[in-house]
Short mmCIF file of C-alpha atoms and ligand atoms in Angstrom, two decimals:
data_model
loop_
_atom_site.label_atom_id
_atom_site.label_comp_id
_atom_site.label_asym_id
_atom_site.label_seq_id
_atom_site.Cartn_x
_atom_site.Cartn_y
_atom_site.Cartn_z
CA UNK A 631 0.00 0.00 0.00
CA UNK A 632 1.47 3.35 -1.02
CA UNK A 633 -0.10 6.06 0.53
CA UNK A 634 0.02 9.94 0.70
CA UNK A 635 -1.48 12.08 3.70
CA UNK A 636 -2.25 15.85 2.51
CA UNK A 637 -3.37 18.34 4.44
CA UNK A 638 -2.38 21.84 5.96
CA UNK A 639 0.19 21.24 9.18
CA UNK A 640 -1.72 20.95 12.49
CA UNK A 641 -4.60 18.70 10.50
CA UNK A 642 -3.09 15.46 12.36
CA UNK A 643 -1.27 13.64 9.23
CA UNK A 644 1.56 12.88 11.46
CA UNK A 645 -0.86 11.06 14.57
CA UNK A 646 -2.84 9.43 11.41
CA UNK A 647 0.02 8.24 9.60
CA UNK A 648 1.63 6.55 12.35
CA UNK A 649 -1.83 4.64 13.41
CA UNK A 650 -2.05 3.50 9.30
CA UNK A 651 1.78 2.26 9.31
CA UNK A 652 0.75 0.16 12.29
CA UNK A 653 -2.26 -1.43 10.70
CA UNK A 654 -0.71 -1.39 7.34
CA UNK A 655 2.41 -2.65 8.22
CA UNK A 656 4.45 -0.37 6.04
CA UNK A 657 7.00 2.72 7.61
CA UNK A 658 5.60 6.10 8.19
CA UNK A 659 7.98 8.62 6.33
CA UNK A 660 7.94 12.19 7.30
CA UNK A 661 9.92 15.13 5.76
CA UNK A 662 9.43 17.50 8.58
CA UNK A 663 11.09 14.42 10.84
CA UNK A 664 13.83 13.99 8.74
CA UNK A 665 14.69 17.12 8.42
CA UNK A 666 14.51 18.03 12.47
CA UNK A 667 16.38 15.22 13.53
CA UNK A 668 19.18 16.59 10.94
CA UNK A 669 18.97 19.54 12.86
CA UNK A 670 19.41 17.67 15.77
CA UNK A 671 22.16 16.00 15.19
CA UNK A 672 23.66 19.18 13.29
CA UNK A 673 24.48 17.82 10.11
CA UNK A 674 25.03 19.66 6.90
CA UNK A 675 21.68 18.88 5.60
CA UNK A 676 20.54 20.44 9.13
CA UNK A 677 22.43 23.29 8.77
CA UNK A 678 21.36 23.52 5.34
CA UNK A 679 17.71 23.50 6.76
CA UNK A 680 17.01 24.57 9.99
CA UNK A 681 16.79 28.33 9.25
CA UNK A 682 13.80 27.32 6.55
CA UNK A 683 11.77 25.64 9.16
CA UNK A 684 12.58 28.11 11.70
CA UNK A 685 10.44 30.56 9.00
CA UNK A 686 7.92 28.27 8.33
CA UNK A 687 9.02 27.99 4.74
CA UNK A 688 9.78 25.18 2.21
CA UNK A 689 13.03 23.48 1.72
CA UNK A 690 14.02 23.86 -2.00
CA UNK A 691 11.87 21.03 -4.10
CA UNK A 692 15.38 19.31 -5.70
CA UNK A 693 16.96 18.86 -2.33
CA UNK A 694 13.90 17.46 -0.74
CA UNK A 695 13.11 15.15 -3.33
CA UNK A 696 16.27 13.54 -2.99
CA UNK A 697 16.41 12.97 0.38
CA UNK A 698 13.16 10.78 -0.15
CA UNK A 699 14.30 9.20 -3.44
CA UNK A 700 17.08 7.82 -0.95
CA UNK A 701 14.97 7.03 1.46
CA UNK A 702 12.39 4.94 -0.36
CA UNK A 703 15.07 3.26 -1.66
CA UNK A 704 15.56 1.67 1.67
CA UNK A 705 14.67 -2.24 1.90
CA UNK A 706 11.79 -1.31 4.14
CA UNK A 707 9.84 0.23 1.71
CA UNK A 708 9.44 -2.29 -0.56
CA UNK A 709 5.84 -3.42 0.58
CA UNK A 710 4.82 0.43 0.17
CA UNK A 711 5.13 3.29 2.23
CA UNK A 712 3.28 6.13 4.20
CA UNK A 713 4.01 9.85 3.14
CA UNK A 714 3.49 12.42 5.62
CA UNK A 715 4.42 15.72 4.61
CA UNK A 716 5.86 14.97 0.91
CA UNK A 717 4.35 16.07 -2.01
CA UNK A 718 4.06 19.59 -0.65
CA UNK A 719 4.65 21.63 -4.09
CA UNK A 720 3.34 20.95 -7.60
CA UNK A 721 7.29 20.42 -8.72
CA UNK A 722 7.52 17.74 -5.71
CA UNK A 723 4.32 15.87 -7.13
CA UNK A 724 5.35 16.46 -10.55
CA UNK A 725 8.97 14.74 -9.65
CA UNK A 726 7.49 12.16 -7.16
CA UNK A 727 5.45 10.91 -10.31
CA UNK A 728 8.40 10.45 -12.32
CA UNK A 729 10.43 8.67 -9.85
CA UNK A 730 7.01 6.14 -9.21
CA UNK A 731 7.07 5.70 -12.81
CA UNK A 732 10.23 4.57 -13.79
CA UNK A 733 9.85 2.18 -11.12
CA UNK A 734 6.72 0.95 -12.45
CA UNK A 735 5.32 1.70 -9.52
CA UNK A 736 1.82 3.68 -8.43
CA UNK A 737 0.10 5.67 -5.54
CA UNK A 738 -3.00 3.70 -4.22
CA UNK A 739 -4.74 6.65 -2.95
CA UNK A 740 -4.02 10.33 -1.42
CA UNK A 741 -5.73 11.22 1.91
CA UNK A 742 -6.89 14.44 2.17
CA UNK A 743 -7.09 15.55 6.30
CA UNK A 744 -9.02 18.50 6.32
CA UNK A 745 -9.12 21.10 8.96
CA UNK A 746 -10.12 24.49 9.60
CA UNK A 747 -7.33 27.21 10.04
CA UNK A 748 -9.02 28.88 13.45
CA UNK A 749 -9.22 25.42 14.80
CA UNK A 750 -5.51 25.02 13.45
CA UNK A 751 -3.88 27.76 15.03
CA UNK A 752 -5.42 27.01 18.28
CA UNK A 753 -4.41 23.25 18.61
CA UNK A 754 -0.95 24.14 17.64
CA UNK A 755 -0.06 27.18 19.32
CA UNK A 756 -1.36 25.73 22.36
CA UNK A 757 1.06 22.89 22.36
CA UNK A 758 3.52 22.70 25.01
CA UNK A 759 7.15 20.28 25.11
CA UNK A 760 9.04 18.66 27.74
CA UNK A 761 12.66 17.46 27.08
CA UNK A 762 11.34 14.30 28.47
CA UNK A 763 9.50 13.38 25.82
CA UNK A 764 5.67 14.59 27.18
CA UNK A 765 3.34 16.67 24.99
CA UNK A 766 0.78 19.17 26.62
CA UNK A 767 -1.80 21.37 25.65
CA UNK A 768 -3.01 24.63 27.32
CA UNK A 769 -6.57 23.89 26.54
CA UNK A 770 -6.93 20.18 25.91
CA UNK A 771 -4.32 18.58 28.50
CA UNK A 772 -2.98 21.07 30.71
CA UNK A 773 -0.12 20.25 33.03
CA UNK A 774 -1.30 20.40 36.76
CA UNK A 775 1.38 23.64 37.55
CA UNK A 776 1.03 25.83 34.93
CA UNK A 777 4.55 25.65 32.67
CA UNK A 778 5.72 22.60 34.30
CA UNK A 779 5.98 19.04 33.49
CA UNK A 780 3.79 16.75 35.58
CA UNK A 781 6.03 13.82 35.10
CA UNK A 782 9.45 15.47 35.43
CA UNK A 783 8.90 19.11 36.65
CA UNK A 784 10.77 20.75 34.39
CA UNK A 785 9.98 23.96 32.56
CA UNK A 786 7.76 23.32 29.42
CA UNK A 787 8.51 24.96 26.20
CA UNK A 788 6.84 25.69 23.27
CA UNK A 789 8.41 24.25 20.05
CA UNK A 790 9.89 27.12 17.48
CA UNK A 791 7.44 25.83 14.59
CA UNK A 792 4.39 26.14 17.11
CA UNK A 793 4.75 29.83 17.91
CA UNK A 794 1.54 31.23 16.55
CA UNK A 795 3.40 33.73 14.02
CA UNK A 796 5.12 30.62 12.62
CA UNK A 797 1.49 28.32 12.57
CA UNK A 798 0.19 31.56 10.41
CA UNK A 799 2.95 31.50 8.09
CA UNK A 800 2.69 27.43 7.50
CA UNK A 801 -0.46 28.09 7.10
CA UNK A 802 0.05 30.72 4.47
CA UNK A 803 2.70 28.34 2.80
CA UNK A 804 0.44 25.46 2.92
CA UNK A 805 -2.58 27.61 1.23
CA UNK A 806 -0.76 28.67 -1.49
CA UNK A 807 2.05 25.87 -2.64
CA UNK A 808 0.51 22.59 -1.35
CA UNK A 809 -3.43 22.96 -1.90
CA UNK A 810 -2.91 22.75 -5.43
CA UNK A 811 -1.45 19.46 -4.80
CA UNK A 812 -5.51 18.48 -4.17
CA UNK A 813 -6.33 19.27 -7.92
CA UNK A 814 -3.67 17.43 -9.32
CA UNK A 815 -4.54 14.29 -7.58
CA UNK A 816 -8.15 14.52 -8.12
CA UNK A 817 -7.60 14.85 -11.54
CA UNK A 818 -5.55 11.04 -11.12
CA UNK A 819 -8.48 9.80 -9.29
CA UNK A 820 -6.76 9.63 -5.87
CA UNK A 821 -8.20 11.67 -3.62
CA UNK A 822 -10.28 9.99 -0.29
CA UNK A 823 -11.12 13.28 1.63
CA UNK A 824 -11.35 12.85 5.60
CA UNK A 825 -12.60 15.29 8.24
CA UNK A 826 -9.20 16.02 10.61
CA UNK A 827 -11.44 18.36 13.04
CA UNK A 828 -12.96 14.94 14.31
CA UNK A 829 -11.72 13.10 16.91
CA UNK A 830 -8.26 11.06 16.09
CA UNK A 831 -9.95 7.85 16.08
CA UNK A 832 -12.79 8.78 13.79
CA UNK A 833 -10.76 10.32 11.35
CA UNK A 834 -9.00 7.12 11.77
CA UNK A 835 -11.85 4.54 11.36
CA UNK A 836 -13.14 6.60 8.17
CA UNK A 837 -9.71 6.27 6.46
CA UNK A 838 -9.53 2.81 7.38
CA UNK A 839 -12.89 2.35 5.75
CA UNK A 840 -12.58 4.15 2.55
CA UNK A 841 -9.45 2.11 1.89
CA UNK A 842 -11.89 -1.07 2.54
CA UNK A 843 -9.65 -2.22 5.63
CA UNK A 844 -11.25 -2.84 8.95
CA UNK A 845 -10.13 -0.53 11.51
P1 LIG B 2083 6.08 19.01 9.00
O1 LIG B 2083 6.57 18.34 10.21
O2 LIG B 2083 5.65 18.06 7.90
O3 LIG B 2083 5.01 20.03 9.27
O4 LIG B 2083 7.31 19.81 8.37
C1 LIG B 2083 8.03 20.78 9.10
C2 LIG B 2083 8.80 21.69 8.16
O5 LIG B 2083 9.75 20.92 7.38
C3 LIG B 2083 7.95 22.41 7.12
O6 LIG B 2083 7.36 23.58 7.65
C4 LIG B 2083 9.00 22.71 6.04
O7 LIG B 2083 9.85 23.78 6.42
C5 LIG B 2083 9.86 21.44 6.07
N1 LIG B 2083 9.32 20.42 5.12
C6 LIG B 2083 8.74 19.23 5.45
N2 LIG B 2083 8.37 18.55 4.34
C7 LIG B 2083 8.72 19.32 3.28
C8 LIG B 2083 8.58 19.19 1.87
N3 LIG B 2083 7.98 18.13 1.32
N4 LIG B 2083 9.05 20.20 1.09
C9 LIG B 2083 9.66 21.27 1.63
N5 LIG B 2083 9.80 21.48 2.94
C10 LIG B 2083 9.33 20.52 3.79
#
């Protein structure tokens, strides 16, 4: 099963894509991951990037592209493959489609997680990080003491692409490069659209279902 999860950031492809490479048995790639944990590990490619995502902008379409030619090339990804994040630009999709190709090799379907931007900007700029691992959320799962971490009570931060100015601009980027990327698979027959402002596991159980798998 080769799969692609649209959708503007903050819509829940990452939490969806790593529930469908359980079930489906197949690895969950994600660009935005790759390219943080380069910047983690201060790489070149990290180096290369981090001021981009730092802006909320796009890494250029060549340089991206190769990174997952190389990693699809891996032995896991032989049974298929999850994209979270990749296509984002028409020249990605346009690319992506060339590389399937001479593989003979072809998309099953593209999954669409809608969400509205309001509802976007409050998830995600409510978000709060521990360097222990533990996610909060101001509004949805607030740490008892305001700011710290229930498990190891140290000060929670909010991660640079979550500031609200930074949501705004993905938003913006996502708007006008990557929402043309629904067109251009509709007009392949691949979109399955999905509501992202439900609950995880409904959005879940009616992906599952349009792909006629049992949830
Ligand atoms: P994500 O975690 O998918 O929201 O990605 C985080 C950031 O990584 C994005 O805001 C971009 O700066 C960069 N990024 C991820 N995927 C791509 C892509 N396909 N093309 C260009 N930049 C990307």
């Amino acid at each position: 099963m080769r799969l692609i999860l649209l959708g503007p950031p903050g819509a829940g492809k990452g939490t969806q894509a790593a529930l469908l490479s359980g079930a489906l048995k197949v690895p969950h790639i994600s660009t935005g991951d790759i390219f943080r944990s380069n910047i983690k590990r201060q790489t070149e490619l990290g180096k290369m990037v981090s001021g981009i995502l730092e802006s909320g902008g796009l890494v250029p379409d060549d340089l991206t592209c190769k990174i997952v030619k190389d990693r699809l090339m891996k032995d896991d990804c032989h049974d298929g493959f999850i994209l979270d994040g990749f296509p984002r630009t028409l020249p990605q999709a346009e690319m992506f489609e060339k590389m399937l190709d001479e593989n003979n090799q072809r998309i099953d379907a593209v999954i669409n997680i809608t969400a509205n931007d309001a509802v976007i900007v409050k998830r995600m700029s409510g978000r709060r990080m521990c360097s222990c691992g533990k996610v909060y959320h101001m509004v949805s799962h607030p740490p008892k003491k305001e700011g710290i971490c229930d498990f190891c009570g140290s000060p929670l931060y909010i991660r640079d692409d979550d500031r609200e100015e930074t949501v705004i601009s993905r938003l913006k980027t996502y708007h006008d490069q990557t929402s043309p990327l629904i067109g251009f698979y509709s007009r392949r027959g691949l979109i399955i659209e999905v509501d992202g402002d439900k609950p995880i596991k409904d959005t879940y159980e009616e992906i599952m279902a349009a792909l006629g798998r049992k949830a």
